[in-house]
Amino acid sequence: MTATIYLDYAASTPVAREVVAAITRVLGEPVLAANPAAGTHAPGRQAAAVVERARASVAALINADPDEVIFTSGATEADNLAIIGTARFRKSRGRHLVTALTEHKAVLESCRHLAGEGWRVTWLRPGTDGLIAPAAVAAALEPDTVLVSLMHANNETGDVTDVAAIGAICRQGGALLHVDAAQSAGRLPIDVRAMQIDLLSLSAHKLYGPKGIGALFIDRERVRRVEPLLFGGGQERGMRPGTLPTHQIVGMGEAFRIAATRIGEDRLHVMRLRDRLWSRLQAIPGVLLNGHAGQGTSQTTGHILNVSVAGVEGESLHAALEELAVASGSACTSLTDEPSYVLRVLGRSPALARSSVRFSFGRPTTDREVDRAADVFNRAVTELRERAPGSGPPFTQDGEPAGTLLARGEAGSEEAGTRVVFAARVREGRVASLEARVFGCPHTRAACDRAVQLLTGAAVAELGRLEPRLLGADLGIPPEKAGRLLVIQDALRNCLADWDNAQLKPAP
Ligand SMILES: *Cc1c(COP(=O)(O)O)cnc(C)c1O
């Protein structure tokens, strides 16, 4: 077993060596163990000083002032605080928000929460190009719009929103603009002044920093304050109380300091890898690009390549890609069992959303890893297609021994997630051989294999008697998937019916 190739940098990145060193230094230095809020003694002031140095590094990457950055537990919390905190602080000015259906769950769920409190939310849908057009934002603004929340770079496709144009529109319309920059910070230049961004969410672990730390930029003049979500000791000007985690903050500061020095170099590196992988995958028929990664540079971050594969079932595809640590649109490996809502909103069918694969690249990614990933992917798709319903053996009577009857039965559909085709050779009332072609999850495939085993050599009538629940129990298939096994039963019964019909015809 070769080591897994990690291509999931959009989900999290390894902590940079220098960052580990910085964190270790803080943890190993007794003086820095003081509470940074303990300004009455020297160790407390020293801890506060390293926190402030980190705050300055984070601010510098986005051209903000250090006192406009408050630390949170990550971008999820920053998104919650930006949206819920701003809305509640400004509720006397209006009750309307604008966001998009392609946002991260942290934004969607925050907006949904406010909708439950009586806020009106406009959920923008991307245009045919997959992007949120500035004109669509302008059209959505109402006199009482308090906040527009749109991400800079999408975490599934890497597609980039024109936040500068949207910033100008929000200023004109009197609304504040919040931007989730968890994927773009350190990957694309961000200037909150030039882009007219009022609030901006950041995460350390997407940029070679530690998990559990992030930040929210809050424009000093335009926003001033947000209503806190937590209550306690008044840290971070009361907007995010709680003892500051000095080592985490120093780690984030170091990660952001490094990112600032190599943003161009990092971008060229991942774009080259993405183009290298896409040039290989593009050659495989039925591999479709999700997003703009293949079309120039300005519309994407460059670190993500998201593709869907036609004619291949998502869970089986991901099972076949076990050697690769990639993100999937299918149920088997992700927390929710709906196929990627982002790809659905972008117009992909449920089947294509489920058969999507997100490759994402980082500083450590090499050409060799990308080439291996392309080989593994190519092999997986080829093997799955060889056993898919579309590629059955030519089903004619030619060359069959006298007395052989051919029967074929199918059931299900690819859109519904399962399609099965059985082909049987029947001689003297027995199943001489049986073949299955499957578009389905690994469980369905295993159940089909078992059916073939059980029925080969059996009396032909057995085709109509196979009990799918027995197959399921036998193979340890979870009950919630048992419905898929009914497709196998239907296909076998159709196969038997086809044999019945064939018998009525004159022998060839
Ligand atoms: C990862 C991510 C988040 C969540 O960040 P955490 O720091 O893990 O909470 C939010 N938004 C986007 C776009 C992300 O990619």
mmCIF file of C-alpha atoms and ligand atoms in Angstrom, residues 10-11 73-77 79 104 106 151 153-155 180-183 202-206 212-214, ligand 1:
data_model
loop_
_atom_site.group_PDB
_atom_site.id
_atom_site.type_symbol
_atom_site.label_atom_id
_atom_site.label_comp_id
_atom_site.label_asym_id
_atom_site.label_seq_id
_atom_site.Cartn_x
_atom_site.Cartn_y
_atom_site.Cartn_z
ATOM 1 C CA ALA A 10 -8.821 23.576 0.351
ATOM 2 C CA ALA A 11 -10.070 21.653 3.395
ATOM 3 C CA SER A 73 -11.850 30.462 16.672
ATOM 4 C CA GLY A 74 -11.830 30.352 12.866
ATOM 5 C CA ALA A 75 -13.652 31.558 9.785
ATOM 6 C CA THR A 76 -16.886 29.846 10.843
ATOM 7 C CA GLU A 77 -17.070 31.971 13.966
ATOM 8 C CA ASP A 79 -18.745 34.548 9.539
ATOM 9 C CA HIS A 104 -20.120 28.352 2.706
ATOM 10 C CA ALA A 106 -21.172 29.145 7.937
ATOM 11 C CA MET A 151 -17.363 35.034 -0.491
ATOM 12 C CA ALA A 153 -13.253 32.565 -3.532
ATOM 13 C CA ASN A 154 -15.576 29.589 -3.540
ATOM 14 C CA ASN A 155 -14.318 26.630 -1.510
ATOM 15 C CA ASP A 180 -15.587 35.353 3.525
ATOM 16 C CA ALA A 181 -11.941 35.178 2.469
ATOM 17 C CA ALA A 182 -11.055 31.829 4.067
ATOM 18 C CA GLN A 183 -10.036 30.376 0.671
ATOM 19 C CA LEU A 202 -10.083 34.741 7.817
ATOM 20 C CA SER A 203 -8.945 31.285 8.865
ATOM 21 C CA ALA A 204 -5.414 30.213 9.828
ATOM 22 C CA HIS A 205 -5.592 26.526 8.951
ATOM 23 C CA LYS A 206 -6.337 27.161 5.265
ATOM 24 C CA GLY A 212 -8.926 26.681 15.880
ATOM 25 C CA ILE A 213 -7.899 30.259 15.150
ATOM 26 C CA GLY A 214 -9.160 32.857 12.715
HETATM 27 C C1 LIG B 1 -12.877 26.519 5.588
HETATM 28 C C2 LIG B 1 -13.850 27.600 5.313
HETATM 29 C C3 LIG B 1 -14.603 28.185 6.333
HETATM 30 C C4 LIG B 1 -14.523 27.699 7.763
HETATM 31 O O1 LIG B 1 -13.297 28.019 8.337
HETATM 32 P P1 LIG B 1 -12.877 27.406 9.753
HETATM 33 O O2 LIG B 1 -11.696 28.222 10.144
HETATM 34 O O3 LIG B 1 -12.552 25.988 9.509
HETATM 35 O O4 LIG B 1 -14.023 27.586 10.682
HETATM 36 C C5 LIG B 1 -15.471 29.189 6.010
HETATM 37 N N1 LIG B 1 -15.598 29.619 4.750
HETATM 38 C C6 LIG B 1 -14.896 29.093 3.734
HETATM 39 C C7 LIG B 1 -15.064 29.617 2.357
HETATM 40 C C8 LIG B 1 -14.000 28.059 3.982
HETATM 41 O O5 LIG B 1 -13.317 27.520 2.976
#
